[in-house]
Coordinates of C-alpha atoms and ligand atoms in Angstrom, one line a residue:
X1 CA 23.5 -24.2 6.5
X2 CA 26.7 -23.3 7.7
X3 CA 27.6 -19.4 7.3
X4 CA 31.1 -19.5 6.1
X5 CA 29.3 -21.4 3.1
X6 CA 26.9 -18.2 2.0
X7 CA 26.7 -14.8 2.0
X8 CA 25.6 -12.5 4.8
X9 CA 27.1 -8.9 4.7
X10 CA 25.9 -7.3 7.8
X11 CA 26.7 -3.8 8.4
X12 CA 27.7 -2.2 11.6
X13 CA 27.0 1.6 10.3
X14 CA 23.7 2.7 9.4
X15 CA 23.5 3.2 5.6
X16 CA 23.3 6.9 4.9
X17 CA 20.0 6.1 2.4
X18 CA 18.3 4.3 4.0
X19 CA 15.2 6.2 5.7
X20 CA 13.2 3.9 7.7
X21 CA 13.8 1.5 9.7
X22 CA 12.8 -2.1 7.1
X23 CA 15.6 -0.6 4.6
X24 CA 18.5 0.3 7.6
X25 CA 17.8 -3.4 8.9
X26 CA 17.1 -5.4 5.5
X27 CA 20.6 -4.1 4.4
X28 CA 22.4 -3.9 7.6
X29 CA 21.4 -7.9 8.5
X30 CA 22.6 -8.6 4.7
X31 CA 19.1 -9.5 3.5
X32 CA 19.0 -6.9 0.6
X33 CA 21.3 -4.9 -1.7
X34 CA 20.8 -2.4 -4.1
X35 CA 21.7 -2.5 -7.7
X36 CA 20.1 0.3 -8.8
X37 CA 17.8 3.2 -7.5
X38 CA 14.4 1.3 -6.5
X39 CA 16.4 -2.2 -8.1
X40 CA 17.0 -4.8 -5.1
X41 CA 19.1 -7.8 -4.9
X42 CA 17.6 -10.2 -2.4
X43 CA 20.2 -12.4 -0.8
X44 CA 20.7 -15.3 0.4
X45 CA 18.5 -14.9 3.3
X46 CA 16.0 -12.2 1.7
X47 CA 15.5 -15.2 -0.4
X48 CA 14.4 -17.8 1.8
X49 CA 11.7 -14.8 3.5
X50 CA 10.3 -14.1 0.3
X51 CA 10.0 -17.6 -0.3
X52 CA 7.9 -18.0 2.8
X53 CA 5.5 -15.5 2.3
X54 CA 5.1 -16.8 -1.0
X55 CA 4.4 -20.1 -0.1
X56 CA 1.4 -18.4 2.6
X57 CA 0.6 -16.5 -0.2
X58 CA 0.5 -20.0 -2.6
X59 CA -1.2 -21.8 0.0
X60 CA -4.2 -19.4 0.7
X61 CA -5.0 -18.6 -3.3
X62 CA -4.9 -22.4 -4.2
X63 CA -7.7 -23.3 -0.9
X64 CA -9.2 -20.1 -2.3
X65 CA -10.2 -21.5 -5.9
X66 CA -7.0 -20.1 -7.7
X67 CA -4.9 -21.6 -10.1
X68 CA -0.9 -20.8 -10.5
X69 CA 0.3 -19.6 -14.0
X70 CA 2.8 -17.6 -15.3
X71 CA 2.9 -14.9 -18.2
X72 CA 5.5 -13.1 -19.5
X73 CA 7.6 -10.2 -17.9
X74 CA 7.6 -9.0 -21.7
X75 CA 5.0 -7.7 -22.9
X76 CA 4.0 -6.5 -26.4
X77 CA 2.5 -3.3 -27.3
X78 CA -0.5 -4.5 -29.0
X79 CA -2.0 -5.7 -25.8
X80 CA -1.9 -2.1 -24.1
X81 CA -3.5 -0.5 -27.2
X82 CA -6.3 -2.9 -27.5
X83 CA -6.9 -1.5 -23.6
X84 CA -6.0 1.7 -24.1
X85 CA -3.6 2.0 -21.6
X86 CA -0.7 2.2 -23.3
X87 CA -1.9 6.1 -23.6
X88 CA -3.5 6.0 -20.4
X89 CA -0.4 4.5 -18.1
X90 CA 2.1 7.2 -18.5
X91 CA 5.5 7.2 -17.2
X92 CA 5.5 4.5 -15.2
X93 CA 5.7 2.0 -17.6
X94 CA 8.4 0.9 -18.8
X95 CA 9.1 0.9 -22.3
X96 CA 11.4 -0.7 -24.8
X97 CA 11.9 -1.9 -28.2
X98 CA 13.0 -5.3 -30.0
X99 CA 15.8 -5.5 -32.6
X100 CA 12.9 -4.7 -35.1
X101 CA 12.0 -1.3 -33.7
X102 CA 8.3 -3.1 -32.6
X103 CA 7.3 -1.7 -29.3
X104 CA 7.3 -3.7 -26.1
X105 CA 6.8 -3.3 -21.7
X106 CA 8.2 -5.2 -18.9
X107 CA 4.6 -5.5 -16.7
X108 CA 3.8 -3.4 -14.9
X109 CA 0.5 -5.5 -14.0
X110 CA -0.9 -8.1 -16.7
X111 CA -4.3 -7.1 -16.7
X112 CA -4.2 -7.5 -20.6
X113 CA -2.4 -10.2 -20.9
X114 CA -4.3 -12.2 -18.9
X115 CA -7.1 -11.3 -20.8
X116 CA -5.5 -11.7 -24.3
X117 CA -5.1 -15.4 -22.6
X118 CA -8.7 -16.3 -21.9
X119 CA -10.7 -14.4 -24.6
X120 CA -8.8 -16.8 -27.4
X121 CA -9.2 -20.2 -25.0
X122 CA -12.5 -19.8 -22.7
X123 CA -15.5 -19.1 -25.5
X124 CA -18.4 -20.8 -23.3
X125 CA -20.3 -19.8 -19.6
X126 CA -19.5 -23.9 -18.6
X127 CA -15.8 -22.5 -18.1
X128 CA -17.0 -19.8 -16.1
X129 CA -16.1 -18.8 -13.2
X130 CA -11.9 -19.2 -13.5
X131 CA -9.7 -17.6 -11.0
X132 CA -5.6 -17.5 -11.9
X133 CA -2.4 -15.9 -10.0
X134 CA 0.8 -15.7 -10.7
X135 CA 4.0 -14.1 -8.7
X136 CA 6.6 -12.4 -10.4
X137 CA 8.4 -9.4 -10.5
X138 CA 6.7 -6.5 -11.6
X139 CA 8.1 -2.9 -13.7
X140 CA 6.6 0.6 -12.9
X141 CA 9.4 3.1 -12.9
X142 CA 8.2 5.3 -9.8
X143 CA 8.5 8.8 -9.8
X144 CA 10.4 8.7 -6.3
X145 CA 11.1 4.7 -5.5
X146 CA 12.1 4.8 -2.3
X147 CA 11.9 3.0 1.8
X148 CA 13.9 0.0 0.2
X149 CA 11.4 -2.6 -0.5
X150 CA 8.7 -0.4 0.1
X151 CA 8.2 1.4 -3.2
X152 CA 11.0 -0.2 -5.6
X153 CA 10.8 -0.2 -9.5
X154 CA 11.8 -3.8 -9.4
X155 CA 9.6 -5.1 -7.4
X156 CA 7.6 -9.1 -6.5
X157 CA 4.3 -8.7 -6.5
X158 CA 1.5 -11.9 -6.1
X159 CA -0.8 -10.6 -9.4
X160 CA -4.7 -12.8 -9.9
X161 CA -7.2 -12.3 -12.5
X162 CA -11.0 -13.3 -12.6
X163 CA -13.3 -13.9 -15.1
X164 CA -16.8 -14.2 -14.1
X165 CA -20.2 -14.6 -16.1
X166 CA -22.0 -12.5 -13.7
X167 CA -21.9 -10.5 -10.9
X168 CA -23.2 -12.2 -8.3
X169 CA -20.7 -14.8 -9.6
X170 CA -17.6 -11.8 -9.3
X171 CA -19.4 -11.0 -6.0
X172 CA -18.5 -14.6 -4.3
X173 CA -15.1 -14.6 -5.5
X174 CA -14.4 -11.0 -5.1
X175 CA -14.8 -12.4 -0.8
X176 CA -13.6 -15.3 -1.3
X177 CA -10.0 -13.6 -2.6
X178 CA -10.9 -10.8 0.5
X179 CA -10.7 -14.2 3.0
X180 CA -7.6 -15.7 2.1
X181 CA -5.8 -12.1 2.0
X182 CA -6.4 -11.6 5.7
X183 CA -5.9 -15.3 6.3
X184 CA -2.7 -14.2 4.8
X185 CA -2.1 -11.0 6.3
X186 CA -3.1 -12.8 9.6
X187 CA -0.4 -15.3 9.2
X188 CA 2.2 -13.0 8.7
X189 CA 1.7 -11.4 11.9
X190 CA 0.8 -8.4 10.8
X191 CA -1.2 -5.8 12.6
X192 CA -3.6 -4.4 9.5
X193 CA -6.5 -3.3 8.3
X194 CA -8.8 -3.8 4.8
X195 CA -9.9 -0.4 3.9
X196 CA -12.3 0.8 1.3
X197 CA -10.1 2.7 -0.9
X198 CA -10.3 4.2 -4.6
X199 CA -10.6 2.4 -8.0
X200 CA -8.4 5.6 -9.4
X201 CA -6.3 4.3 -12.4
X202 CA -8.2 1.0 -12.8
X203 CA -11.8 2.0 -13.3
X204 CA -13.0 0.0 -11.2
X205 CA -16.0 0.0 -8.4
X206 CA -15.8 -2.0 -5.7
X207 CA -12.6 -2.2 -3.9
X208 CA -10.4 -2.6 -0.8
X209 CA -7.0 -2.3 0.2
X210 CA -5.3 -4.5 2.7
X211 CA -3.3 -1.1 4.9
X212 CA -0.3 -2.6 7.5
X213 CA -0.5 0.1 10.4
X214 CA 2.8 1.7 10.1
X215 CA 3.6 5.0 10.7
X216 CA 5.7 5.1 7.7
X217 CA 2.3 4.3 5.9
X218 CA 2.6 6.5 2.7
X219 CA -1.6 5.7 2.9
X220 CA -3.6 8.0 5.3
X221 CA -6.3 5.8 7.1
X222 CA -10.1 6.6 9.0
X223 CA -11.0 4.3 10.9
X224 CA -14.0 3.8 13.4
X225 CA -13.4 4.1 17.3
X226 CA -16.0 1.3 18.1
X227 CA -17.2 0.0 14.3
X228 CA -14.9 -2.1 12.6
X229 CA -15.6 0.4 9.7
X230 CA -12.1 2.0 8.1
X231 CA -11.8 3.8 4.5
X232 CA -8.5 5.3 3.1
X233 CA -8.8 9.1 3.6
X234 CA -9.2 10.1 0.1
X235 CA -12.4 7.5 -0.3
X236 CA -14.4 8.2 3.4
X237 CA -17.6 9.8 2.8
X238 CA -18.5 12.5 5.0
X239 CA -21.6 11.5 6.7
X240 CA -22.9 14.4 9.3
X241 CA -25.4 17.4 9.7
X242 CA -24.6 20.8 10.2
X243 CA -26.4 23.5 12.5
X244 CA -27.7 26.9 11.0
X245 CA -26.9 29.8 13.0
X246 CA -29.7 31.7 14.2
X247 CA -28.9 35.1 13.4
X248 CA -30.2 37.7 11.4
X249 CA -28.9 37.7 7.4
X250 CA -27.1 41.3 7.7
X251 CA -26.1 43.1 4.7
X252 CA -23.6 42.0 2.3
X253 CA -20.5 44.2 2.7
X254 CA -16.4 44.7 0.8
X255 CA -14.0 45.2 3.0
X256 CA -10.9 45.7 2.6
X257 CA -7.9 43.0 3.4
X258 CA -4.5 44.1 2.8
X259 CA -1.8 41.8 2.0
X260 CA -4.4 39.2 3.9
X261 CA -4.7 36.1 1.5
X262 CA -4.8 32.4 4.0
X263 CA -7.8 31.5 6.7
X264 CA -5.7 32.0 8.8
X265 CA -4.8 35.3 8.0
X266 CA -8.2 36.5 7.0
X267 CA -9.6 34.7 10.1
X268 CA -7.2 36.5 12.5
X269 CA -7.7 39.8 10.7
X270 CA -11.6 40.1 10.3
X271 CA -11.9 38.4 13.7
X272 CA -14.1 35.4 12.9
X273 CA -13.8 31.5 13.2
X274 CA -12.6 29.7 10.4
X275 CA -15.5 27.9 10.2
X276 CA -17.1 30.9 8.9
X277 CA -15.3 31.8 6.5
X278 CA -15.3 30.1 2.9
X279 CA -12.3 28.5 1.2
X280 CA -13.0 28.8 -2.7
X281 CA -10.6 26.8 -4.9
X282 CA -10.4 27.0 -8.6
X283 CA -10.3 23.8 -10.2
X284 CA -9.8 22.5 -13.9
X285 CA -11.6 19.8 -14.2
X286 CA -11.6 18.1 -18.0
X287 CA -10.7 21.6 -19.4
X288 CA -13.6 24.0 -17.8
X289 CA -13.0 25.7 -14.9
X290 CA -15.2 24.6 -11.8
X291 CA -14.9 26.8 -8.4
X292 CA -15.1 24.5 -5.4
X293 CA -16.3 25.4 -1.9
X294 CA -15.7 23.9 1.6
X295 CA -15.4 25.7 5.0
X296 CA -12.5 27.0 6.0
X297 CA -12.0 24.5 8.7
X298 CA -11.7 21.9 5.9
X299 CA -10.1 20.3 2.9
X300 CA -11.1 19.9 -0.5
X301 CA -10.7 16.2 -1.6
X302 CA -10.5 16.2 -5.4
X303 CA -10.9 12.5 -5.6
X304 CA -14.8 13.6 -4.5
X305 CA -14.8 16.2 -6.8
X306 CA -13.5 14.2 -9.7
X307 CA -16.1 11.6 -8.4
X308 CA -19.2 13.6 -8.9
X309 CA -17.9 15.4 -11.7
X310 CA -17.8 12.2 -13.2
X311 CA -14.6 13.5 -14.5
X312 CA -11.3 12.1 -16.2
X313 CA -8.8 14.9 -14.4
X314 CA -9.1 17.6 -11.7
X315 CA -5.9 19.8 -11.3
X316 CA -6.5 22.7 -9.3
X317 CA -5.4 25.7 -11.3
X318 CA -2.3 27.3 -11.4
X319 CA -1.5 30.8 -10.1
X320 CA -1.5 32.2 -13.6
X321 CA -4.9 30.5 -14.9
X322 CA -6.7 31.4 -11.9
X323 CA -5.3 35.3 -12.4
X324 CA -6.9 35.1 -16.2
X325 CA -10.3 33.9 -15.1
X326 CA -11.3 35.3 -11.8
X327 CA -8.6 38.5 -12.4
X328 CA -7.0 38.1 -9.0
X329 CA -4.6 35.8 -7.0
X330 CA -5.6 32.9 -5.0
X331 CA -5.7 34.3 -1.9
X332 CA -8.7 36.6 -2.8
X333 CA -10.6 33.7 -5.0
X334 CA -14.3 33.8 -4.3
X335 CA -18.1 33.2 -5.6
X336 CA -19.4 36.1 -5.7
X337 CA -20.7 38.0 -9.5
X338 CA -19.1 35.1 -11.4
X339 CA -20.9 34.2 -15.0
X340 CA -18.8 31.7 -16.8
X341 CA -17.8 29.6 -13.8
X342 CA -20.0 26.7 -12.0
X343 CA -19.7 26.5 -8.7
X344 CA -19.8 23.3 -6.4
X345 CA -19.9 23.7 -2.5
X346 CA -20.1 21.2 -0.3
X347 CA -22.8 20.4 2.2
X348 CA -21.2 22.5 5.7
X349 CA -21.2 25.7 3.4
X350 CA -25.0 26.0 3.7
X351 CA -24.6 26.0 7.4
X352 CA -22.7 29.3 7.3
X353 CA -24.2 32.9 8.0
X354 CA -22.4 36.0 7.7
X355 CA -19.7 34.6 6.7
X356 CA -16.3 35.6 4.9
X357 CA -14.8 34.7 1.7
X358 CA -12.5 36.5 -1.4
X359 CA -13.8 39.7 -3.2
X360 CA -11.8 38.5 -6.8
X361 CA -10.5 41.4 -6.4
X362 CA -6.8 42.1 -5.1
X363 CA -6.4 42.6 -1.3
X364 CA -10.7 43.1 -0.8
X365 CA -13.2 40.2 0.5
X366 CA -17.3 40.7 1.5
X367 CA -18.6 39.6 5.0
X368 CA -21.5 38.8 6.2
X369 CA -21.9 36.3 3.0
X370 CA -25.2 34.1 2.7
X371 CA -25.1 31.4 0.4
X372 CA -27.5 31.0 -2.1
X373 CA -28.5 34.8 -0.7
X374 CA -25.6 36.6 -2.7
X375 CA -24.0 33.9 -5.0
X376 CA -26.3 30.6 -7.0
X377 CA -24.9 27.0 -6.0
X378 CA -24.5 24.4 -8.8
X379 CA -25.0 21.8 -6.0
X380 CA -24.1 20.6 -2.7
X381 CA -22.4 17.9 -2.2
X382 CA -19.9 15.8 -0.3
X383 CA -16.5 17.4 -1.1
X384 CA -14.9 17.3 1.8
X385 CA -11.8 15.2 3.3
X386 CA -12.8 13.6 6.5
X387 CA -11.8 14.8 9.9
X388 CA -10.6 13.6 12.9
X389 CA -13.4 13.4 15.2
X390 CA -16.4 13.6 12.3
X391 CA -18.7 10.4 13.1
X392 CA -17.8 7.5 12.1
X393 CA -20.0 7.0 8.2
X394 CA -21.7 3.7 9.6
X395 CA -22.8 5.3 12.2
X396 CA -20.9 4.0 14.7
X397 CA -18.5 5.4 16.7
X398 CA -16.1 8.2 15.6
X399 CA -13.5 8.9 13.1
X400 CA -9.7 8.4 13.9
X401 CA -6.5 8.5 11.7
X402 CA -3.4 5.7 11.4
X403 CA -1.0 5.4 8.7
X404 CA -0.9 2.7 6.5
X405 CA 1.1 0.5 4.2
X406 CA -0.7 -0.9 1.3
X407 CA -0.1 -4.0 0.9
X408 CA -3.0 -5.7 -1.0
X409 CA -5.7 -4.5 -3.2
X410 CA -8.6 -6.5 -4.8
X411 CA -11.2 -4.2 -7.1
X412 CA -13.8 -5.2 -9.1
X413 CA -13.1 -4.1 -12.7
X414 CA -16.2 -5.5 -14.0
X415 CA -16.1 -4.9 -18.1
X416 CA -13.1 -2.0 -17.9
X417 CA -10.8 -4.8 -20.1
X418 CA -13.6 -7.2 -21.2
X419 CA -15.0 -5.0 -22.9
X420 CA -11.6 -2.9 -24.4
X421 CA -10.1 -6.2 -25.5
X422 CA -13.3 -7.8 -26.1
X423 CA -13.8 -11.1 -23.8
X424 CA -16.4 -12.7 -24.5
X425 CA -18.5 -15.8 -23.9
X426 CA -21.3 -17.8 -24.9
X427 CA -24.7 -17.7 -22.3
X428 CA -26.7 -20.7 -22.0
X429 CA -28.9 -19.6 -24.5
X430 CA -26.0 -19.2 -26.7
X431 CA -25.9 -15.6 -26.4
X432 CA -22.4 -13.7 -26.7
X433 CA -21.9 -12.1 -22.9
X434 CA -18.7 -10.2 -22.2
X435 CA -17.1 -11.2 -19.1
X436 CA -17.3 -9.3 -15.5
X437 CA -13.2 -9.5 -14.1
X438 CA -11.3 -8.9 -11.2
X439 CA -7.8 -8.4 -10.3
X440 CA -6.1 -8.9 -6.9
X441 CA -2.8 -8.0 -6.1
X442 CA -0.3 -8.7 -3.3
X443 CA 3.3 -6.6 -3.7
X444 CA 5.5 -9.8 -1.7
X445 CA 8.3 -7.6 -1.0
X446 CA 6.3 -5.1 0.0
X447 CA 5.2 -7.3 2.7
X448 CA 8.3 -8.4 3.7
X449 CA 9.4 -5.1 4.4
X450 CA 5.8 -4.3 6.7
X451 CA 6.7 -7.5 8.2
X452 CA 10.3 -5.5 9.2
X453 CA 8.7 -2.4 10.5
X454 CA 6.2 -4.4 12.8
X455 CA 9.1 -6.9 13.8
X456 CA 12.2 -5.2 15.0
X457 CA 14.1 -4.4 18.5
X458 CA 16.9 -2.0 18.7
X459 CA 19.2 -4.3 18.2
X460 CA 17.8 -6.2 14.5
X461 CA 15.3 -7.6 13.3
X462 CA 12.6 -10.3 15.6
X463 CA 11.3 -12.7 13.0
X464 CA 7.9 -14.6 13.5
X465 CA 8.7 -17.6 13.9
X466 CA 6.8 -19.1 10.7
X467 CA 8.6 -15.9 8.3
X468 CA 12.7 -16.2 9.8
X469 CA 15.0 -17.2 7.5
X470 CA 16.1 -20.1 10.0
X471 CA 14.8 -21.3 12.9
X472 CA 17.5 -22.1 14.9
X473 CA 21.1 -20.0 14.6
X474 CA 23.7 -22.5 16.3
X475 CA 26.7 -20.6 17.3
X476 CA 30.1 -22.5 18.2
X477 CA 31.8 -19.3 20.7
X478 CA 35.4 -20.0 19.6
X479 CA 35.6 -23.5 16.5
X480 CA 39.3 -23.1 17.7
X481 CA 38.5 -24.8 20.9
X482 CA 37.7 -28.5 20.3
X483 CA 34.7 -29.2 22.5
X484 CA 32.8 -26.3 21.3
X485 CA 33.4 -27.5 17.6
X486 CA 32.5 -31.1 18.3
X487 CA 29.7 -30.0 20.4
X488 CA 28.4 -27.7 17.5
X489 CA 29.2 -29.7 14.4
X490 CA 27.1 -32.9 16.3
X491 CA 23.8 -30.6 17.6
X492 CA 23.8 -29.0 13.8
X493 CA 24.1 -32.5 12.5
X494 CA 21.4 -33.8 15.2
X495 CA 19.3 -30.9 14.2
X496 CA 19.6 -31.1 10.8
X497 CA 18.5 -34.6 10.5
X498 CA 15.5 -33.9 12.5
X499 CA 14.5 -31.5 9.9
X500 CA 15.2 -28.4 12.0
X501 CA 16.3 -25.3 9.5
X502 CA 19.9 -24.3 11.2
X503 CA 22.4 -21.7 10.6
X504 CA 25.3 -22.7 12.0
X505 CA 28.1 -19.4 12.6
X506 CA 31.2 -21.9 11.6
X507 CA 33.3 -18.4 11.3
X508 CA 36.2 -17.4 13.2
X509 CA 34.6 -14.3 14.6
X510 CA 34.4 -12.1 18.0
X511 CA 31.8 -13.1 20.4
X512 CA 30.2 -10.0 20.2
X513 CA 30.5 -9.5 16.6
X514 CA 28.7 -12.9 16.6
X515 CA 26.5 -12.6 19.1
X516 CA 25.4 -8.8 17.4
X517 CA 25.1 -10.8 14.1
X518 CA 22.7 -12.7 15.5
X519 CA 20.5 -10.3 17.3
X520 CA 20.1 -8.7 14.0
X521 CA 19.8 -10.7 11.9
X522 CA 16.4 -12.0 14.1
X523 CA 16.5 -15.7 14.1
X524 CA 14.1 -16.4 16.9
X525 CA 15.9 -19.5 19.1
X526 CA 19.7 -18.7 19.5
X527 CA 22.1 -21.7 20.4
X528 CA 25.0 -21.0 21.8
X529 CA 28.1 -23.7 22.1
X530 CA 30.6 -22.3 25.1
X531 CA 32.6 -22.8 28.1
X532 CA 30.4 -25.6 29.4
X533 CA 30.3 -27.5 26.0
X534 CA 32.7 -29.7 27.6
X535 CA 30.0 -30.7 30.3
X536 CA 27.4 -31.3 27.1
X537 CA 25.6 -28.1 28.6
X538 CA 24.8 -25.4 26.1
X539 CA 22.7 -22.7 26.4
X540 CA 19.4 -21.3 24.5
X541 CA 17.9 -17.7 24.0
X542 CA 14.6 -16.9 23.1
X543 CA 15.2 -13.7 20.5
X544 CA 11.9 -11.9 21.1
X545 CA 12.2 -12.6 24.6
X546 CA 15.4 -12.8 25.7
X547 CA 14.7 -15.3 27.5
X548 CA 17.8 -17.4 28.4
X549 CA 17.9 -21.1 29.4
X550 CA 21.3 -24.0 29.9
X551 CA 19.5 -27.0 28.5
X552 CA 21.7 -30.8 28.3
X553 CA 22.5 -31.6 24.5
X554 CA 20.4 -34.6 24.7
X555 CA 17.1 -32.4 25.8
X556 CA 17.4 -29.8 22.8
X557 CA 15.5 -31.8 20.6
X558 CA 12.4 -31.8 22.4
X559 CA 13.0 -27.5 23.8
X560 CA 12.7 -26.7 20.5
X561 CA 9.8 -28.2 19.6
X562 CA 8.0 -26.1 22.1
X563 CA 9.4 -22.9 21.3
X564 CA 9.0 -24.0 17.6
Ligands
ATP1 P1 0.8 2.6 -5.1 O1 -0.6 3.2 -4.4 O2 1.7 1.5 -3.3 O3 1.5 3.6 -5.4 P2 -1.0 0.7 -6.3 O4 -2.5 1.8 -6.1 O5 0.3 1.6 -7.6 O6 0.2 1.0 -5.3 P3 -1.5 -2.0 -7.5 O7 -1.6 -1.3 -8.7 O8 -2.7 -2.2 -6.3 O9 -0.3 -0.7 -6.8 O10 -0.8 -3.5 -7.7 C1 -0.8 -3.8 -5.8 C2 0.3 -4.3 -4.8 O11 1.4 -4.2 -5.3 C3 -0.1 -3.2 -4.2 O12 -1.1 -3.5 -3.2 C4 1.4 -3.2 -3.1 O13 1.7 -3.4 -2.4 C5 1.9 -3.8 -4.1 N1 2.9 -2.0 -4.5 C6 2.4 -1.5 -6.0 N2 3.2 -0.5 -6.2 C7 5.2 -0.8 -5.7 C8 6.1 -0.9 -5.3 N3 6.7 0.5 -6.9 N4 7.0 -1.3 -4.9 C9 6.5 -2.1 -4.0 N5 5.0 -3.2 -4.2 C10 4.0 -2.2 -4.9
MG2 MG1 1.5 3.1 -7.6

């Protein structure tokens, strides 16, 4: 490809609204342009990289026994009403009407569509298991589209769905796709972890997220410093035993604590460790109020609260609700003398002796609080977020945190959709059974951005060879010089005939501009045709290492074969 024939609009300045490296570099190097918030065009270079990632995905999915198909982005509301998600998916679903006023949605995901197809076409256990995938634009009206391709409103996803007769069969397919995902992200050169995740709104049980380690990631991963245990911090169970303080229980006493609200203020004012304070948070759980207690140095994990109570919605009570239920502001809440409200406590609270808690009365706290003696607890459960330094839940090593970008997600959905949409098959005995399903997504455009996050330097992108938009960047420095022009053109034709993917900078630009653009674009090998062109000598530079060789043009093909 000649640069004069394509569009690579590079920018010198960092675009003002691009906060993170991948967004800045993809804009500056001319890979993408924004059309609307969270909506992007992939310019020719961006499209080429996207295709390379897609090809890796296709190879690995095909190898795992999945079969490609393509479903519509335009989906009739009836399907979403059948699954119940027309109501529950909320404003992330982009909804529209056709000319007859019928409701439609732009596909945010395709469980409904694929389930409706399989339910109609597959009737017998003999056809199962089946695994299908597609690569397609998805639409989600994200609350905060940001970070360029990392969180778009229209983005490229590979989504796959499995249909199984038995749990063993689902487990087996899940493992196969899990391996395919590991292969895909390894081939993309990414430093990633597969982490245990929460199934959230998808309603599944077993689920893993594939996280690319990166400081710009929105998720926190809790991982063991010695084993390969890794979980989304929202999910990681806390498995530790707490030592109960060995001191005599003292008499419960109310003390005046003027304007003292936070745990830090309480612990400073009363001169007690925050670990001996009880943090009490009022939650609204499916319209009922529940008081959740954790130790002052811990944080409540509302996902655990939700799971323990098997609830649909768990929200922190507002200051107004707190006032009307407990009669005080949030800083004075405590578990003593409550009649109407259920109290749940984290295991660590049981270890507190002569602790401190709010008195449900403005500007007062209790000291010498002893759980169970002074207030009843419905149950002690694992309700807190894991912290750095906690023992790893698999019993090996200590927990550390890292930030991650979720690039892939695998779920065992079970019968969540097949029940709702009546996807059944006849088993060996002719009895009707509900199919089991799995759902497996990869953010293709997000993966592209994640690669750029991990592969760059101060000059620009540094593509891994197998994802680069071109293999070779050929730069005749001065195209008005006959020797350079001839050697450049000859090399271009020679490399193309040898099936190298070459980009030739045939623009009439200053050398400084050409080199800066080339570094920004990040093609692995640069060949510069300069002053020594008349002697048949060109310069080869490795983008990643910066190594430079002078090479006779006859030796170029051999050298490239070694480098690539
Ligand atoms: P997130 O928590 O980041 O919103 P999700 O749980 O909503 O992700 P899934 O529904 O599991 O995502 O979608 C499958 C994959 O699609 C994700 O693992 C992610 O890589 C990608 N993805 C999801 N939302 C976006 C988005 N707004 N922009 C780009 N990629 C996305
Ligand atoms: Mg989401």
